[in-house]
Coordinates of C-alpha atoms and ligand atoms in Angstrom, one line a residue:
Chain A
X1 CA -24.2 -9.2 -37.6
X2 CA -24.3 -7.1 -35.2
X3 CA -21.5 -8.2 -32.6
X4 CA -24.1 -9.2 -29.4
X5 CA -23.6 -6.3 -27.0
X6 CA -23.2 -8.2 -23.9
X7 CA -22.1 -7.1 -19.7
X8 CA -18.0 -7.8 -18.7
X9 CA -19.8 -8.7 -15.7
X10 CA -23.5 -9.8 -14.8
X11 CA -25.1 -7.9 -12.0
X12 CA -23.1 -5.5 -11.5
X13 CA -25.0 -2.5 -13.8
X14 CA -27.9 -2.5 -14.8
X15 CA -27.8 -2.9 -19.3
X16 CA -29.7 0.5 -20.4
X17 CA -27.8 1.6 -22.7
X18 CA -29.8 5.3 -22.6
X19 CA -29.8 5.6 -18.6
X20 CA -27.7 2.9 -17.2
X21 CA -27.3 2.2 -13.4
X22 CA -24.6 0.6 -11.3
X23 CA -25.6 -1.6 -8.4
X24 CA -25.6 -1.6 -6.1
X25 CA -27.1 -3.1 -2.4
X26 CA -28.5 -0.9 0.7
X27 CA -29.1 -2.7 4.2
X28 CA -32.7 -2.6 5.2
X29 CA -31.9 -2.0 8.8
X30 CA -29.6 0.8 8.5
X31 CA -29.3 2.1 4.9
X32 CA -25.3 1.3 4.0
X33 CA -24.8 0.6 0.5
X34 CA -22.0 -1.2 -1.0
X35 CA -20.7 -1.7 -4.3
X36 CA -20.3 -4.0 -5.7
X37 CA -23.5 -6.1 -4.1
X38 CA -24.0 -7.1 -0.5
X39 CA -25.8 -10.5 0.5
X40 CA -24.7 -11.6 3.9
X41 CA -23.5 -9.1 6.1
X42 CA -23.3 -5.3 7.1
X43 CA -20.1 -3.7 6.7
X44 CA -21.1 -0.9 8.9
X45 CA -19.6 -2.6 12.4
X46 CA -22.9 -1.3 15.2
X47 CA -25.7 -3.2 12.2
X48 CA -26.1 -6.7 12.7
X49 CA -29.0 -6.1 9.1
X50 CA -28.8 -10.0 7.0
X51 CA -31.0 -8.5 4.2
X52 CA -30.2 -6.4 0.9
X53 CA -32.4 -4.8 -0.8
X54 CA -30.7 -4.3 -4.6
X55 CA -30.7 -1.1 -5.8
X56 CA -29.4 1.1 -8.6
X57 CA -26.6 3.8 -7.5
X58 CA -26.2 7.8 -8.4
X59 CA -25.9 8.1 -12.5
X60 CA -24.0 11.0 -11.1
X61 CA -21.4 12.2 -9.1
X62 CA -18.1 14.4 -8.8
X63 CA -14.9 13.7 -8.9
X64 CA -12.6 12.8 -6.1
X65 CA -9.7 12.3 -7.4
X66 CA -8.5 10.7 -11.2
X67 CA -5.6 9.1 -13.4
X68 CA -4.3 7.8 -16.5
X69 CA -3.2 4.0 -18.2
X70 CA -0.4 5.2 -20.2
X71 CA 1.0 2.0 -20.5
X72 CA -1.6 -0.9 -20.8
X73 CA -2.5 -3.0 -18.0
X74 CA -1.2 -6.5 -17.5
X75 CA -4.1 -9.2 -17.8
X76 CA -6.6 -9.9 -16.7
X77 CA -7.4 -6.6 -18.4
X78 CA -8.6 -6.9 -22.7
X79 CA -6.6 -4.3 -24.4
X80 CA -7.4 -3.0 -27.7
X81 CA -4.9 -3.7 -30.4
X82 CA -3.0 -1.1 -31.1
X83 CA -3.5 -0.4 -27.1
X84 CA -4.6 3.3 -26.2
X85 CA -4.3 5.1 -23.2
X86 CA -7.6 6.0 -21.0
X87 CA -8.0 7.4 -17.7
X88 CA -9.2 6.8 -14.1
X89 CA -11.9 8.7 -12.1
X90 CA -12.9 7.8 -8.6
X91 CA -16.4 8.8 -8.5
X92 CA -18.4 10.5 -5.2
X93 CA -22.1 9.6 -5.3
X94 CA -23.6 12.3 -3.0
X95 CA -26.5 10.1 -2.2
X96 CA -24.3 7.0 -0.8
X97 CA -21.5 8.8 1.0
X98 CA -19.3 6.7 -1.3
X99 CA -16.7 6.6 -3.8
X100 CA -16.6 4.2 -7.0
X101 CA -13.9 3.9 -9.8
X102 CA -14.4 3.4 -13.3
X103 CA -13.4 3.8 -16.4
X104 CA -13.7 7.8 -18.1
X105 CA -15.0 7.2 -21.2
X106 CA -12.3 7.1 -24.4
X107 CA -11.4 10.6 -26.0
X108 CA -11.5 12.6 -22.2
X109 CA -8.2 12.8 -20.8
X110 CA -6.8 13.7 -17.9
X111 CA -6.6 17.1 -18.1
X112 CA -9.8 17.5 -19.3
X113 CA -10.5 16.2 -15.5
X114 CA -10.3 17.3 -11.7
X115 CA -11.5 17.4 -8.0
X116 CA -15.3 18.5 -7.5
X117 CA -16.1 17.9 -11.7
X118 CA -19.3 16.5 -12.6
X119 CA -19.5 13.4 -14.1
X120 CA -22.1 10.6 -15.2
X121 CA -22.7 7.1 -16.2
X122 CA -22.4 5.5 -19.6
X123 CA -21.9 1.7 -20.9
X124 CA -18.9 1.5 -23.2
X125 CA -17.1 -1.0 -24.7
X126 CA -14.5 -2.7 -22.7
X127 CA -12.9 -5.7 -25.5
X128 CA -14.9 -7.3 -28.2
X129 CA -14.7 -11.2 -28.8
X130 CA -15.7 -12.3 -32.4
X131 CA -19.1 -12.8 -31.6
X132 CA -19.6 -10.2 -28.5
X133 CA -19.1 -7.1 -27.9
X134 CA -18.3 -6.8 -23.9
X135 CA -19.7 -3.3 -21.4
X136 CA -18.8 -1.9 -18.5
X137 CA -19.6 1.2 -17.0
X138 CA -17.5 3.7 -17.2
X139 CA -17.6 7.7 -16.3
X140 CA -18.4 10.7 -18.8
X141 CA -17.6 14.3 -18.2
X142 CA -21.1 16.0 -17.6
X143 CA -20.0 19.1 -19.5
X144 CA -17.2 19.5 -21.6
X145 CA -14.9 22.0 -19.5
X146 CA -13.1 22.4 -16.9
X147 CA -14.5 22.7 -14.0
X148 CA -13.2 25.7 -11.9
X149 CA -12.0 25.3 -8.0
X150 CA -11.3 21.7 -6.1
X151 CA -13.5 20.9 -2.4
Chain B
X1 CA -1.2 -6.4 29.3
X2 CA 2.1 -6.4 31.1
X3 CA 3.2 -3.5 32.9
X4 CA 6.0 -2.9 30.4
X5 CA 5.9 -4.0 25.9
X6 CA 9.0 -3.7 25.2
X7 CA 11.4 -6.3 23.3
X8 CA 14.6 -5.5 22.5
X9 CA 16.3 -6.5 18.9
X10 CA 18.9 -7.9 19.4
X11 CA 19.9 -8.9 15.8
X12 CA 19.3 -6.8 12.7
X13 CA 20.7 -8.4 8.8
X14 CA 19.6 -8.2 5.3
X15 CA 20.1 -9.5 1.7
X16 CA 21.0 -6.9 -0.8
X17 CA 17.9 -5.4 -2.5
X18 CA 17.6 -6.4 -6.3
X19 CA 17.2 -8.0 -8.9
X20 CA 18.8 -12.0 -8.6
X21 CA 16.8 -13.9 -10.1
X22 CA 16.8 -17.1 -7.1
X23 CA 15.2 -18.7 -5.0
X24 CA 13.6 -16.5 -1.9
X25 CA 14.9 -19.2 0.5
X26 CA 18.2 -18.0 -0.4
X27 CA 17.9 -14.8 0.0
X28 CA 16.1 -15.1 4.2
X29 CA 18.4 -17.7 4.9
X30 CA 21.2 -14.2 4.4
X31 CA 19.1 -12.4 6.5
X32 CA 18.3 -15.1 9.3
X33 CA 22.4 -16.0 8.9
X34 CA 23.1 -12.1 9.3
X35 CA 20.8 -11.2 12.2
X36 CA 22.0 -14.1 14.3
X37 CA 25.2 -13.6 13.8
X38 CA 24.7 -9.3 14.4
X39 CA 22.8 -10.8 17.9
X40 CA 25.1 -13.0 19.2
X41 CA 22.2 -15.7 19.2
X42 CA 22.7 -19.6 18.6
X43 CA 20.3 -20.5 16.1
X44 CA 19.7 -23.0 18.3
X45 CA 18.1 -20.7 20.6
X46 CA 16.3 -19.7 19.1
X47 CA 12.9 -20.6 21.0
X48 CA 10.0 -19.6 18.3
X49 CA 10.4 -18.0 14.1
X50 CA 7.7 -15.7 12.7
X51 CA 8.0 -16.4 8.8
X52 CA 6.3 -13.2 6.7
X53 CA 3.9 -14.8 4.1
X54 CA 4.7 -14.3 -0.2
X55 CA 1.9 -15.5 -2.2
X56 CA 4.6 -16.0 -5.3
X57 CA 6.9 -18.7 -4.6
X58 CA 4.4 -21.4 -4.3
X59 CA 3.8 -23.4 -1.2
X60 CA 7.2 -22.9 -0.1
X61 CA 6.0 -19.5 0.2
X62 CA 3.2 -19.7 2.3
X63 CA 4.5 -21.1 5.0
X64 CA 7.6 -18.6 4.8
X65 CA 8.5 -19.5 8.7
X66 CA 8.7 -23.3 8.4
X67 CA 10.2 -22.8 5.0
X68 CA 13.7 -20.2 7.2
X69 CA 13.9 -23.1 9.8
X70 CA 13.7 -25.7 7.5
X71 CA 17.2 -23.7 5.6
X72 CA 18.7 -23.4 8.9
X73 CA 18.0 -27.0 10.0
X74 CA 15.8 -28.6 11.6
X75 CA 15.7 -27.9 15.5
X76 CA 12.0 -28.5 16.9
X77 CA 11.3 -24.0 17.6
X78 CA 7.8 -23.1 17.4
X79 CA 7.1 -21.8 14.1
X80 CA 3.9 -19.2 12.4
X81 CA 3.3 -18.3 9.4
X82 CA 1.9 -14.8 8.7
X83 CA 0.2 -13.2 5.5
X84 CA -0.9 -9.6 5.7
X85 CA 0.3 -8.1 2.1
X86 CA 2.9 -5.2 2.5
X87 CA 2.7 -5.3 6.3
X88 CA 3.3 -9.6 6.6
X89 CA 6.2 -8.5 7.7
X90 CA 5.2 -6.2 10.2
X91 CA 2.6 -8.8 11.4
X92 CA 5.2 -11.6 11.3
X93 CA 6.7 -9.4 14.3
X94 CA 3.6 -8.6 15.9
X95 CA 3.3 -12.7 16.4
X96 CA 6.6 -12.9 17.4
X97 CA 6.5 -10.0 19.9
X98 CA 3.3 -11.5 21.5
X99 CA 5.4 -14.8 22.3
X100 CA 7.6 -13.1 24.3
X101 CA 5.9 -10.3 26.0
X102 CA 3.2 -13.5 26.5
X103 CA 6.5 -16.1 28.1
X104 CA 6.2 -18.3 25.6
X105 CA 9.2 -17.9 24.7
X106 CA 13.1 -16.1 25.7
X107 CA 14.2 -14.8 21.8
X108 CA 12.7 -15.4 17.9
X109 CA 13.8 -15.1 14.8
X110 CA 11.6 -13.6 12.1
X111 CA 12.1 -13.7 8.6
X112 CA 10.9 -12.2 5.4
X113 CA 12.1 -13.2 1.5
X114 CA 10.8 -13.0 -2.4
X115 CA 12.0 -13.3 -5.2
X116 CA 9.4 -11.5 -7.9
X117 CA 8.8 -10.9 -11.1
X118 CA 9.8 -8.4 -14.0
X119 CA 7.3 -4.8 -14.0
X120 CA 3.2 -4.4 -13.1
X121 CA 2.0 -6.9 -10.4
X122 CA -0.7 -8.2 -11.5
X123 CA -3.2 -10.7 -9.6
X124 CA -3.5 -14.2 -9.5
X125 CA -3.5 -16.3 -12.7
X126 CA -6.8 -17.9 -14.6
X127 CA -10.1 -16.6 -14.1
X128 CA -11.4 -15.6 -11.3
X129 CA -14.7 -13.1 -11.1
X130 CA -15.3 -12.8 -6.9
X131 CA -11.9 -11.7 -6.5
X132 CA -11.6 -7.5 -6.1
X133 CA -8.2 -8.1 -7.4
X134 CA -8.6 -10.5 -10.6
X135 CA -11.4 -7.7 -11.3
X136 CA -10.1 -4.6 -10.9
X137 CA -7.4 -4.9 -13.5
X138 CA -10.0 -7.0 -16.1
X139 CA -13.0 -4.4 -15.7
X140 CA -10.7 -1.2 -14.8
X141 CA -7.2 -2.1 -16.3
X142 CA -6.1 -0.4 -12.6
X143 CA -2.6 -1.2 -11.8
X144 CA -1.1 -0.8 -8.4
X145 CA 0.5 2.4 -9.0
X146 CA -3.2 4.1 -11.1
X147 CA -5.0 4.0 -7.3
X148 CA -0.5 5.5 -5.9
X149 CA -1.8 8.1 -8.9
X150 CA -5.2 8.9 -7.4
X151 CA -3.8 9.9 -4.0
X152 CA -1.2 11.9 -6.1
X153 CA -4.2 14.4 -8.2
X154 CA -5.9 14.2 -5.1
X155 CA -3.7 16.4 -3.4
X156 CA -1.9 18.1 -6.1
X157 CA -6.2 19.0 -6.7
X158 CA -6.5 20.8 -2.6
X159 CA -3.3 21.3 -1.7
X160 CA -0.9 22.6 -4.7
X161 CA 1.6 20.3 -4.8
X162 CA 3.7 20.1 -7.8
X163 CA 5.8 18.0 -9.9
X164 CA 8.6 19.4 -9.3
X165 CA 7.7 18.6 -5.6
X166 CA 6.8 14.5 -6.2
X167 CA 9.9 14.8 -7.7
X168 CA 12.3 16.1 -5.0
X169 CA 11.1 14.0 -2.6
X170 CA 12.3 11.3 -5.2
X171 CA 15.7 13.4 -6.0
X172 CA 16.3 13.2 -1.5
X173 CA 15.5 9.3 -0.9
X174 CA 17.9 9.1 -3.8
X175 CA 20.6 10.6 -1.8
X176 CA 19.9 9.1 1.2
X177 CA 20.0 5.2 -0.9
X178 CA 23.7 6.2 -2.4
X179 CA 26.0 4.9 0.7
X180 CA 23.1 1.5 1.6
X181 CA 25.3 -1.3 0.8
X182 CA 20.9 -2.8 0.6
X183 CA 20.1 -0.6 -1.6
X184 CA 19.1 -1.6 -5.1
X185 CA 19.3 2.2 -6.9
X186 CA 22.5 3.7 -6.0
X187 CA 22.6 6.8 -8.1
X188 CA 21.3 10.2 -7.6
X189 CA 19.3 11.9 -9.7
X190 CA 18.3 15.5 -10.3
X191 CA 14.6 16.8 -10.5
X192 CA 14.8 17.6 -14.4
X193 CA 16.3 13.8 -14.6
X194 CA 12.7 13.1 -12.8
X195 CA 10.7 15.1 -14.7
X196 CA 11.9 13.3 -17.9
X197 CA 11.1 10.2 -17.1
X198 CA 7.8 8.9 -19.4
X199 CA 4.7 9.1 -17.1
X200 CA 3.2 6.0 -16.3
X201 CA -0.2 6.8 -14.5
X202 CA -1.1 11.2 -14.3
X203 CA 1.2 12.9 -12.8
X204 CA 2.9 10.1 -11.6
X205 CA 6.6 8.6 -13.2
X206 CA 8.8 6.2 -14.3
X207 CA 10.9 7.5 -11.8
X208 CA 8.9 9.0 -9.2
X209 CA 7.2 4.9 -9.0
X210 CA 9.0 2.0 -7.0
X211 CA 9.9 -1.5 -8.8
X212 CA 9.4 -4.5 -7.4
X213 CA 12.9 -6.0 -5.7
X214 CA 14.2 -9.8 -4.8
X215 CA 15.6 -9.1 -1.1
X216 CA 15.3 -10.6 2.6
X217 CA 14.9 -9.2 6.0
X218 CA 15.4 -10.6 9.3
X219 CA 15.4 -9.3 13.0
X220 CA 16.0 -11.5 16.4
X221 CA 13.7 -10.6 19.2
X222 CA 13.8 -11.1 22.8
X223 CA 12.1 -10.2 26.5
X224 CA 14.5 -7.5 28.2
X225 CA 15.4 -9.8 30.4
X226 CA 17.1 -12.4 27.8
X227 CA 18.8 -8.9 26.0
X228 CA 20.2 -8.2 29.8
X229 CA 20.9 -12.1 30.4
X230 CA 22.3 -11.8 27.2
X231 CA 24.7 -8.7 28.0
X232 CA 23.2 -7.4 25.1
X233 CA 25.5 -4.1 23.2
X234 CA 25.1 -0.9 24.4
X235 CA 22.8 1.1 23.3
X236 CA 19.7 -2.0 23.6
X237 CA 17.3 -0.5 20.7
X238 CA 13.5 -2.2 21.8
X239 CA 10.1 -2.9 19.9
X240 CA 8.4 -0.4 22.1
X241 CA 5.1 -0.6 19.7
X242 CA 3.4 -2.5 16.8
X243 CA 0.4 -1.3 15.3
X244 CA -1.6 -4.1 13.0
X245 CA -4.6 -1.4 13.0
X246 CA -7.3 -3.0 10.3
X247 CA -9.7 0.2 8.9
X248 CA -12.1 1.9 11.1
X249 CA -15.6 1.9 8.8
X250 CA -16.7 4.5 6.9
X251 CA -13.5 4.4 5.5
X252 CA -14.0 6.5 2.5
X253 CA -11.0 7.7 0.4
X254 CA -10.7 4.9 -2.0
X255 CA -8.2 1.5 -1.4
X256 CA -6.6 -0.9 -3.6
X257 CA -7.6 -2.7 -4.9
X258 CA -11.1 -2.1 -4.3
X259 CA -13.9 -0.7 -6.2
X260 CA -15.5 1.4 -3.7
X261 CA -14.7 3.0 -0.8
X262 CA -17.6 2.1 2.7
X263 CA -20.7 4.3 2.6
X264 CA -21.6 6.6 5.2
X265 CA -25.1 6.4 4.2
X266 CA -25.9 4.5 7.0
X267 CA -24.3 6.1 9.7
X268 CA -24.8 8.9 12.5
X269 CA -23.3 11.7 13.6
X270 CA -20.0 12.5 13.4
X271 CA -16.8 10.6 11.7
X272 CA -13.3 10.8 10.4
X273 CA -12.7 11.6 6.6
X274 CA -9.4 10.7 6.4
X275 CA -9.4 7.2 5.7
X276 CA -7.1 4.5 7.4
X277 CA -3.9 5.6 6.9
X278 CA -3.4 8.7 9.6
X279 CA -4.8 5.4 12.7
X280 CA -2.2 3.4 11.8
X281 CA 1.1 5.0 13.4
X282 CA -1.6 6.8 16.0
X283 CA -2.0 3.7 18.1
X284 CA 1.7 2.9 17.6
X285 CA 2.3 6.2 19.5
X286 CA -0.8 5.2 22.1
X287 CA 0.6 2.5 22.8
X288 CA 4.4 3.8 24.1
X289 CA 2.8 6.6 25.3
X290 CA 5.2 8.4 22.7
X291 CA 3.9 10.5 20.0
X292 CA 4.7 12.1 16.2
X293 CA 6.8 15.4 18.4
X294 CA 9.8 13.1 19.4
X295 CA 10.6 11.1 16.6
X296 CA 13.7 11.5 15.8
X297 CA 13.1 9.6 12.1
X298 CA 10.5 7.8 10.3
X299 CA 10.5 5.2 7.2
X300 CA 7.6 5.0 5.5
X301 CA 6.1 3.2 3.2
X302 CA 6.5 5.1 -0.2
X303 CA 5.6 3.2 -3.1
X304 CA 5.3 6.5 -4.5
X305 CA 7.4 10.2 -4.5
X306 CA 3.6 11.3 -3.4
X307 CA 2.6 8.6 -0.8
X308 CA 5.6 9.5 1.2
X309 CA 3.8 13.4 1.7
X310 CA 0.7 11.9 2.6
X311 CA 2.9 10.0 4.9
X312 CA 4.3 12.9 5.9
X313 CA 0.6 13.5 7.7
X314 CA -0.3 10.5 8.3
X315 CA 2.0 9.8 10.5
X316 CA 1.5 13.4 12.4
X317 CA 5.2 15.5 11.2
X318 CA 2.8 18.0 10.7
X319 CA -1.0 19.3 9.8
X320 CA -3.5 17.6 6.8
X321 CA -2.0 19.8 3.4
X322 CA 1.8 21.4 4.9
X323 CA 3.4 18.3 3.4
X324 CA 5.2 20.0 1.0
X325 CA 5.6 22.9 3.2
X326 CA 7.9 20.7 5.6
X327 CA 9.7 18.7 2.6
X328 CA 10.5 22.6 0.7
X329 CA 12.0 23.1 4.3
X330 CA 14.3 20.1 4.4
X331 CA 12.6 19.3 7.2
X332 CA 12.4 15.6 6.5
X333 CA 16.2 15.0 4.3
X334 CA 19.2 14.0 6.2
X335 CA 20.2 17.4 8.8
X336 CA 16.2 18.3 8.3
X337 CA 14.6 18.1 11.8
X338 CA 12.9 14.8 11.5
X339 CA 14.5 12.9 8.4
X340 CA 12.1 9.9 6.0
X341 CA 13.5 7.2 4.9
X342 CA 17.2 8.0 5.1
X343 CA 17.7 4.0 4.4
X344 CA 16.1 5.9 0.2
X345 CA 13.3 4.5 1.1
X346 CA 11.1 1.8 -1.4
X347 CA 12.4 4.3 -4.2
X348 CA 16.5 3.0 -3.5
X349 CA 14.9 -0.3 -3.0
X350 CA 12.0 -1.6 -4.8
X351 CA 9.6 -3.7 -3.0
X352 CA 10.1 -7.3 -1.6
X353 CA 6.2 -7.7 -0.1
X354 CA 7.4 -9.8 2.8
X355 CA 10.6 -8.4 4.0
X356 CA 10.0 -4.6 3.5
X357 CA 8.2 -4.1 6.9
X358 CA 11.4 -6.2 8.5
X359 CA 13.5 -4.0 6.9
X360 CA 12.6 -1.0 7.8
X361 CA 12.7 -2.1 11.2
X362 CA 16.5 -3.0 10.9
X363 CA 16.8 0.9 9.2
X364 CA 15.8 1.9 11.6
X365 CA 17.6 -0.8 14.6
X366 CA 21.2 0.2 12.9
X367 CA 20.1 4.2 12.7
X368 CA 19.3 4.0 16.7
X369 CA 22.6 1.6 16.5
X370 CA 24.6 4.8 15.5
X371 CA 25.9 2.1 12.9
X372 CA 24.0 4.0 9.4
X373 CA 27.0 5.3 7.8
X374 CA 26.9 7.9 5.4
X375 CA 22.7 8.2 6.0
X376 CA 23.1 8.2 9.7
X377 CA 20.8 10.6 11.4
X378 CA 22.1 12.0 14.8
X379 CA 22.0 10.9 18.2
X380 CA 18.5 9.2 16.7
X381 CA 16.6 7.9 19.6
X382 CA 13.1 7.4 18.9
X383 CA 11.9 6.3 15.3
X384 CA 9.1 4.9 13.6
X385 CA 7.8 2.9 10.9
X386 CA 4.8 2.9 8.5
X387 CA 3.2 0.9 6.1
X388 CA -0.4 0.0 4.5
X389 CA -0.9 -4.2 2.7
X390 CA -3.9 -5.0 0.4
X391 CA -7.1 -5.8 2.3
X392 CA -6.8 -3.4 5.7
X393 CA -3.7 -3.7 7.1
X394 CA -2.0 -1.4 8.6
X395 CA 2.0 -1.9 10.1
X396 CA 3.5 0.9 12.1
X397 CA 6.4 -0.6 14.3
X398 CA 7.8 1.9 17.3
X399 CA 12.0 1.8 18.2
X400 CA 13.3 3.9 21.0
X401 CA 17.1 3.1 22.7
Ligands
ZN501 ZN1 -26.9 -1.6 8.1

């Protein structure tokens, strides 16, 4: 029987496997976004907003910077056995004017990334147990070739 | 604010950095006694004890001020303990300075010490799904070097920094720290050796990432009036400014341990896209009326070799994108225009968190007194430290003689 696919953390992203999105918040008074979502205070010091709408963040953005994890991270990271290094990207979302971190999908190395490259959000397995696959958001390059020029 | 916001550095002391595996109180005690002896001040004369906390050593670590005071023997001195992550030491200095400038005490002792486990810094145990520091390990596997690597890679893609540049920072600092008796790593390295060390978080290699260390550092600070009365040694080194600033919104540079930056979508008009780091030393310069052009040396937080290059720009030694040239020209090497990390930096020390910002000030004190044999910046009169702690803690101390 197939394992049940569940989010590794509730409420941070939608479980739409075709077009997933990060779930953030938007201040109804000044328009400031937050990820993870905010419920109590607006990060903007000039705003006294206390109401926030839950919003899906842009599914595409451009790489602000990137790296990889050559060594197995310590707990509470749950590594695959054997450990497989993965890339990490910080991605700039144009509409939200913010940068969001994420792992890069397996099989994409830092060689295939550069500052400014366009990526999109997908869901992928973070770790598994006997009954579940725990999913998390990851970034995947939109085109397979390396972007020309940084920004 | 008083007209003269300087306080005197009467004494500086350290327990050598290493992986000693003993109780952190012991390191703090050694550093404190050294600083008191250096100052020629008796422990009983200390009016205020300011401890820099560590989260790693249980309750005694969280209440460092009282822990060190008890270890030195209760005297009834006033006490405070504070935590500001990597900036805890500067926060403790700021507390002591404020007491002195307010006239609430004449002479204060600042102490920080740590005992650290081996390997990557991992978050506090347990399942804590509301703690970003726990979640970034769990959901992203993003260790501290991963964040340092993001900055390093961005320098390469934007400014043309090379692997050799990063290695060269390590080579420089290894040479600087070679004769420093308090440094943990005292061995010269070559660029080839650095580049041959294993990649940890691309583009950062093992020899370019600071280790975690045991160590302790302490300072005896006093009012200028007390220093005169006390007949303090000449030249008298003073703390001329302390910056413990927080970031300004919107901070659009990704910061450890966060998942995202601030959003600038709700901001109307211009805002600073350079992020938090450049504002840290600037606050100290503004407070003292001294600028980066006046500096003779700097001690900056080289958590990675590449991050040292960011600091060159952030403390105003050069413009954005010019750090590599400054390094290649030898300006930041001993003998250059403004040596950076003459102590050897974190590269030679490894990080003992609550002690590190205090240790930076110890080094500057010795440099300004001409007491740094083998690594002396000749004729140094003005020095700055810079550091940034997790969760928005800036730290910069400006020292003059
Ligand atoms: Zn708002």
